[in-house]
mmCIF file of C-alpha atoms in Angstrom:
data_model
loop_
_atom_site.group_PDB
_atom_site.id
_atom_site.type_symbol
_atom_site.label_atom_id
_atom_site.label_comp_id
_atom_site.label_asym_id
_atom_site.label_seq_id
_atom_site.Cartn_x
_atom_site.Cartn_y
_atom_site.Cartn_z
ATOM 1 C CA GLN A 1 -0.029 -0.001 0.012
ATOM 2 C CA VAL A 2 1.265 3.450 -0.917
ATOM 3 C CA GLN A 3 -0.137 6.761 0.359
ATOM 4 C CA LEU A 4 0.616 9.964 -1.564
ATOM 5 C CA VAL A 5 0.285 13.578 -0.365
ATOM 6 C CA GLU A 6 0.806 16.494 -2.682
ATOM 7 C CA SER A 7 1.839 19.983 -1.685
ATOM 8 C CA GLY A 8 3.165 23.200 -3.260
ATOM 9 C CA GLY A 9 0.230 24.380 -5.279
ATOM 10 C CA GLY A 10 -0.869 27.980 -5.357
ATOM 11 C CA LEU A 11 -1.591 31.097 -7.377
ATOM 12 C CA VAL A 12 1.081 32.570 -9.594
ATOM 13 C CA GLN A 13 1.237 34.882 -12.516
ATOM 14 C CA ALA A 14 1.865 33.680 -16.047
ATOM 15 C CA GLY A 15 5.562 33.206 -16.628
ATOM 16 C CA GLY A 16 6.181 32.288 -13.058
ATOM 17 C CA SER A 17 7.278 29.034 -11.427
ATOM 18 C CA LEU A 18 6.073 26.591 -8.848
ATOM 19 C CA ARG A 19 7.415 23.338 -7.455
ATOM 20 C CA LEU A 20 5.046 20.626 -6.475
ATOM 21 C CA SER A 21 5.988 17.890 -4.056
ATOM 22 C CA CYS A 22 4.530 14.429 -3.543
ATOM 23 C CA ALA A 23 5.418 12.621 -0.320
ATOM 24 C CA ALA A 24 5.005 8.868 -0.484
ATOM 25 C CA SER A 25 4.681 6.411 2.369
ATOM 26 C CA GLY A 26 6.014 2.868 2.214
ATOM 27 C CA ARG A 27 9.420 1.338 2.098
ATOM 28 C CA THR A 28 9.240 0.283 -1.553
ATOM 29 C CA PHE A 29 9.062 3.794 -3.015
ATOM 30 C CA SER A 30 11.947 3.150 -5.388
ATOM 31 C CA SER A 31 10.210 0.164 -6.926
ATOM 32 C CA TYR A 32 7.269 2.271 -8.152
ATOM 33 C CA ALA A 33 6.982 4.417 -11.181
ATOM 34 C CA MET A 34 5.767 7.865 -10.198
ATOM 35 C CA GLY A 35 3.792 10.366 -12.203
ATOM 36 C CA TRP A 36 1.876 13.594 -12.365
ATOM 37 C CA PHE A 37 -1.516 14.157 -13.865
ATOM 38 C CA ARG A 38 -3.735 17.234 -13.929
ATOM 39 C CA GLN A 39 -7.406 17.954 -14.274
ATOM 40 C CA ALA A 40 -8.876 21.298 -15.296
ATOM 41 C CA PRO A 41 -12.564 22.155 -14.662
ATOM 42 C CA GLY A 42 -14.822 20.342 -17.133
ATOM 43 C CA LYS A 43 -11.948 18.302 -18.585
ATOM 44 C CA GLU A 44 -10.613 14.848 -18.193
ATOM 45 C CA ARG A 45 -7.602 14.059 -16.051
ATOM 46 C CA GLU A 46 -4.487 14.239 -18.314
ATOM 47 C CA PHE A 47 -0.993 12.924 -18.167
ATOM 48 C CA VAL A 48 1.741 15.451 -17.356
ATOM 49 C CA ALA A 49 4.971 13.594 -16.571
ATOM 50 C CA ALA A 50 6.326 10.272 -15.294
ATOM 51 C CA ILE A 51 9.587 8.906 -14.004
ATOM 52 C CA ARG A 52 10.872 5.364 -13.804
ATOM 53 C CA TRP A 53 14.217 4.522 -15.344
ATOM 54 C CA ARG A 54 13.886 7.757 -17.386
ATOM 55 C CA THR A 55 11.570 10.669 -17.562
ATOM 56 C CA TYR A 56 8.540 11.166 -19.773
ATOM 57 C CA TYR A 57 6.602 14.376 -20.510
ATOM 58 C CA ALA A 58 3.413 15.425 -22.239
ATOM 59 C CA ASP A 59 4.090 17.574 -25.333
ATOM 60 C CA SER A 60 2.323 20.510 -23.670
ATOM 61 C CA VAL A 61 4.890 20.668 -20.813
ATOM 62 C CA GLN A 62 8.051 19.418 -22.447
ATOM 63 C CA GLY A 63 10.836 21.895 -21.890
ATOM 64 C CA ARG A 64 8.978 23.767 -19.138
ATOM 65 C CA PHE A 65 8.380 21.124 -16.479
ATOM 66 C CA THR A 66 10.879 18.800 -14.808
ATOM 67 C CA ILE A 67 9.983 15.700 -12.876
ATOM 68 C CA SER A 68 12.409 14.218 -10.293
ATOM 69 C CA ARG A 69 12.432 11.967 -7.273
ATOM 70 C CA ASP A 70 14.471 11.580 -4.106
ATOM 71 C CA SER A 71 14.437 8.016 -2.876
ATOM 72 C CA ALA A 72 16.148 9.004 0.365
ATOM 73 C CA THR A 73 13.078 11.041 1.375
ATOM 74 C CA ASN A 74 10.397 9.192 -0.605
ATOM 75 C CA THR A 75 9.481 12.385 -2.400
ATOM 76 C CA MET A 76 8.753 13.229 -5.957
ATOM 77 C CA TYR A 77 8.848 16.769 -7.377
ATOM 78 C CA LEU A 78 7.455 18.688 -10.381
ATOM 79 C CA GLN A 79 9.318 21.856 -11.126
ATOM 80 C CA MET A 80 7.069 23.995 -13.292
ATOM 81 C CA ASN A 81 8.533 27.011 -15.130
ATOM 82 C CA SER A 82 7.177 29.446 -17.696
ATOM 83 C CA LEU A 83 3.681 28.728 -16.444
ATOM 84 C CA LYS A 84 0.722 29.550 -18.642
ATOM 85 C CA PRO A 85 -2.960 30.123 -17.786
ATOM 86 C CA GLU A 86 -3.768 26.810 -19.498
ATOM 87 C CA ASP A 87 -1.641 25.062 -16.853
ATOM 88 C CA THR A 88 -4.381 25.877 -14.332
ATOM 89 C CA ALA A 89 -5.642 22.579 -12.879
ATOM 90 C CA VAL A 90 -5.684 20.311 -9.915
ATOM 91 C CA TYR A 91 -2.435 18.377 -9.976
ATOM 92 C CA TYR A 92 -2.347 14.795 -8.816
ATOM 93 C CA CYS A 93 0.619 12.538 -8.119
ATOM 94 C CA ALA A 94 0.310 8.880 -8.869
ATOM 95 C CA ALA A 95 2.270 5.668 -8.342
ATOM 96 C CA SER A 96 2.301 2.433 -10.333
ATOM 97 C CA ALA A 97 3.852 -0.975 -9.575
ATOM 98 C CA ARG A 98 3.253 -2.129 -13.184
ATOM 99 C CA PHE A 99 4.594 0.711 -15.288
ATOM 100 C CA ALA A 100 4.594 0.494 -19.012
ATOM 101 C CA SER A 101 5.487 3.387 -21.200
ATOM 102 C CA GLN A 102 2.744 2.412 -23.673
ATOM 103 C CA THR A 103 0.024 2.944 -21.097
ATOM 104 C CA MET A 104 1.452 5.549 -18.766
ATOM 105 C CA GLY A 105 -0.782 8.240 -20.206
ATOM 106 C CA THR A 106 -3.913 6.487 -19.059
ATOM 107 C CA THR A 107 -5.304 6.718 -15.513
ATOM 108 C CA PRO A 108 -6.028 2.949 -15.184
ATOM 109 C CA ALA A 109 -2.317 2.278 -15.479
ATOM 110 C CA TRP A 110 -1.709 3.921 -12.098
ATOM 111 C CA ASP A 111 -2.463 2.131 -8.831
ATOM 112 C CA TYR A 112 -2.314 4.902 -6.206
ATOM 113 C CA TRP A 113 -3.382 8.565 -6.258
ATOM 114 C CA GLY A 114 -2.970 11.568 -4.026
ATOM 115 C CA GLN A 115 -5.777 14.007 -3.237
ATOM 116 C CA GLY A 116 -4.475 16.727 -5.474
ATOM 117 C CA THR A 117 -3.201 20.259 -5.149
ATOM 118 C CA GLN A 118 -4.614 23.313 -6.904
ATOM 119 C CA VAL A 119 -2.470 25.271 -9.308
ATOM 120 C CA THR A 120 -3.873 28.511 -10.654
ATOM 121 C CA ILE A 121 -2.055 30.702 -13.183
ATOM 122 C CA SER A 122 -3.312 34.229 -13.739
ATOM 123 C CA SER A 123 -2.839 36.034 -16.997
#
């Protein structure tokens, strides 16, 4: 069982930066793939980034967001730079024990979810 808790959301102006954190419980953190998804009002939850043996990004955030993890503290991060109003969403972290790059963009591929943290970008 893995429990995930996000933090770091907030309100920033367009062009600004935020760093989200995801604290994971459990002693097998390093064996899970970790990822970030986001959901804007009225839209489906969408893939943002993932990390396993390498990193993966959605085209919409490539070059602006950086995913990383610290196994010593069981924490995953999402550094978000050059933020745009369209990045406004609730951001969720996720963990998967059965990661496959072909399915990482789909929510059923992820086993555990956090409660989400709100990110709002003003224009």
